Amino acid sequence: MTGRDGGAELTPIEPSPVVILVRPQMAENIGAVARAMGNGGLFFLRLVAPRDGWPQERAWRLASGAHRILDAAQVFETVADAVADLHRVFATCPRPRHIIKPVLTARGGAAEIVAIGTRGLRCGILFGPERAGLDNDDIACADSLIRYDLNPDFMSLNLAQAVMIMGYEWWLARMPELPARDLQTNETSIATKGELDHFMAHLIRECDAAGFLKNEQKRPGMVRNLRHFFTRGEVTKQELQTLHGVVSELVRGPRR
Amino acid sequence: MTGRDGGAELTPIEPSPVVILVRPQMAENIGAVARAMGNGGLFFLRLVAPRDGWPQERAWRLASGAHRILDAAQVFETVADAVADLHRVFATCPRPRHIIKPVLTARGGAAEIVAIGTRGLRCGILFGPERAGLDNDDIACADSLIRYDLNPDFMSLNLAQAVMIMGYEWWLARMPELPARDLQTNETSIATKGELDHFMAHLIRECDAAGFLKNEQKRPGMVRNLRHFFTRGEVTKQELQTLHGVVSELVRGPRR
């Protein structure tokens, strides 16, 4: 299935865990999984006994360009075959019963997968079929379980969504640190304090002229409030130019 | 559009942010968004100028039971109308340009939404149309931007996936603390130490009988190793019963 055109230039990031879809039913979902894997930087896809066989053109149509992931997907007959060359296997399952295995959150699981990867070991993550989920024999092939922290009153999680959350957490877990907040300055020209002062002077001059600041006692506080307002965040040169125009036009307006 | 049967008993969790889909194109995606909202415990859905009008039966078919979210969805003509009663608005957009606004990660944004909610203020999150994303006029209605930390080489993020990640992060941000790891014990009966000892005695007795532990010098270390192995994690009563059976059957086996 290689050689399809128009796909994104996706390549494996090593070491990245293998996504293993166990008995997936709908080829569309396999395509949506590949797209979600691309979003999260995952690349290795294995299919265990896909219901409708493999390959299926419908998967590529739903992959939104993540063709390389589908091109490289491997098919296995059993879960045991699919995990045979892996060192650690995680099973995503919402409601484990009568089973004693470590249970991790998606976030905790992603951290562990990254940590295991740094030791040169390969991980796999099992995802069950759309309706039934993993069965007990599937889960027996896993070392640990991953259970998503989500609304317990509505656990119907789409297969691609389940893969998306693991990919998202894996992508973040690889980051040395996560900047919770920054300020966007790309391709934007920030005004200097001098330019801002120039505008403030313009504004206050015109306010004075209009008699708006005539109360000498209140004037310092009012000027300070204006300055506070206009320096609340960074201002671009373009915005300052617009503000200058607003002041000038208001002054020139019909009220005069 | 109320009165549909078979949906999940979803109710609003207050204060939860409003999901605002701006000019959504496919009704199927609106349904998938509602499903993702249900997973993340979100409830309030607003649609700004949906391309094919509203309601659309196809949305309900894709919602996997999150009917109540769709039943309660509100339609607006403009983004400004849709955010008029909200206190803080976040815009999800991958590539802001020439714009000075705080940019947060999904995780940082979710933390801020929860913090704002505790002050009794209502938040909204804007999601753009499937192909084009939010335009500059849409973004101007927002206080802050949310940019997902995902693979920059494959940014084609499905609309429902984008909502899923925000819902997932919002659900987690509400938790006082996140247990990264726990052990599954629900509905499982853990063996007592006495029951485990009983099995160890059984095992060692048979090993002795078979001559496996006949080297008196090595015996204590071998027994300790066996004990270590069988107490590595919690053991269920059922598992112990099986182990007893294994030992008994091996002893009874054809080799004797």
CSV table of C-alpha atoms in Angstrom, one decimal, chain A residues 18-27 29-30 33 37 44-54 74-83 86 89-93 124-142 159-160 162-163:
chain,number,residue,atom,x,y,z
A,18,VAL,CA,3.4,1.0,19.0
A,19,VAL,CA,-0.4,1.6,18.7
A,20,ILE,CA,-2.1,-1.8,18.5
A,21,LEU,CA,-5.7,-1.9,17.4
A,22,VAL,CA,-7.3,-5.2,18.5
A,23,ARG,CA,-10.0,-6.5,16.1
A,24,PRO,CA,-10.9,-3.1,14.8
A,25,GLN,CA,-14.2,-3.1,13.0
A,26,MET,CA,-14.5,0.0,10.8
A,27,ALA,CA,-11.8,0.9,8.4
A,29,ASN,CA,-11.9,4.4,12.4
A,30,ILE,CA,-8.5,3.0,11.5
A,33,VAL,CA,-6.7,6.6,14.4
A,37,MET,CA,-1.4,9.3,15.7
A,44,PHE,CA,3.9,2.6,14.4
A,45,LEU,CA,0.5,1.0,13.9
A,46,ARG,CA,-0.4,-2.7,14.2
A,47,LEU,CA,-3.8,-4.3,13.5
A,48,VAL,CA,-4.8,-7.5,15.1
A,49,ALA,CA,-7.4,-9.4,13.0
A,50,PRO,CA,-9.2,-6.3,11.4
A,51,ARG,CA,-12.8,-7.3,10.8
A,52,ASP,CA,-13.0,-6.3,7.2
A,53,GLY,CA,-9.4,-7.3,6.2
A,54,TRP,CA,-6.6,-5.0,5.3
A,74,GLN,CA,1.4,-4.3,10.1
A,75,VAL,CA,-1.3,-6.9,10.5
A,76,PHE,CA,-1.2,-9.8,13.0
A,77,GLU,CA,-3.5,-12.7,13.7
A,78,THR,CA,-3.3,-12.6,17.5
A,79,VAL,CA,-2.5,-10.1,20.2
A,80,ALA,CA,0.4,-12.3,21.3
A,81,ASP,CA,1.9,-12.1,17.8
A,82,ALA,CA,1.5,-8.4,17.7
A,83,VAL,CA,3.3,-7.8,21.0
A,86,LEU,CA,7.8,-5.5,22.6
A,89,VAL,CA,2.5,-3.6,26.9
A,90,PHE,CA,-0.2,-1.3,28.2
A,91,ALA,CA,-3.9,-2.1,27.7
A,92,THR,CA,-6.5,0.7,27.6
A,93,CYS,CA,-9.6,-0.5,29.2
A,124,GLY,CA,2.9,-1.1,22.9
A,125,ILE,CA,-0.5,0.2,23.7
A,126,LEU,CA,-3.6,-2.1,23.1
A,127,PHE,CA,-6.9,-0.5,22.1
A,128,GLY,CA,-9.9,-2.7,21.9
A,129,PRO,CA,-12.6,-3.0,19.2
A,130,GLU,CA,-15.2,-0.2,19.0
A,131,ARG,CA,-18.1,-1.7,20.8
A,132,ALA,CA,-16.8,-4.5,23.1
A,133,GLY,CA,-13.4,-3.2,24.1
A,134,LEU,CA,-10.6,-5.6,25.0
A,135,ASP,CA,-11.5,-9.0,26.4
A,136,ASN,CA,-9.8,-10.7,29.3
A,137,ASP,CA,-7.4,-12.7,27.0
A,138,ASP,CA,-6.3,-9.5,25.4
A,139,ILE,CA,-5.7,-7.8,28.7
A,140,ALA,CA,-3.7,-10.8,30.0
A,141,CYS,CA,-1.1,-9.9,27.3
A,142,ALA,CA,-0.5,-6.5,29.0
A,159,LEU,CA,-11.5,4.7,19.2
A,160,ALA,CA,-9.7,7.6,17.5
A,162,ALA,CA,-8.8,7.2,22.8
A,163,VAL,CA,-5.7,7.1,20.6
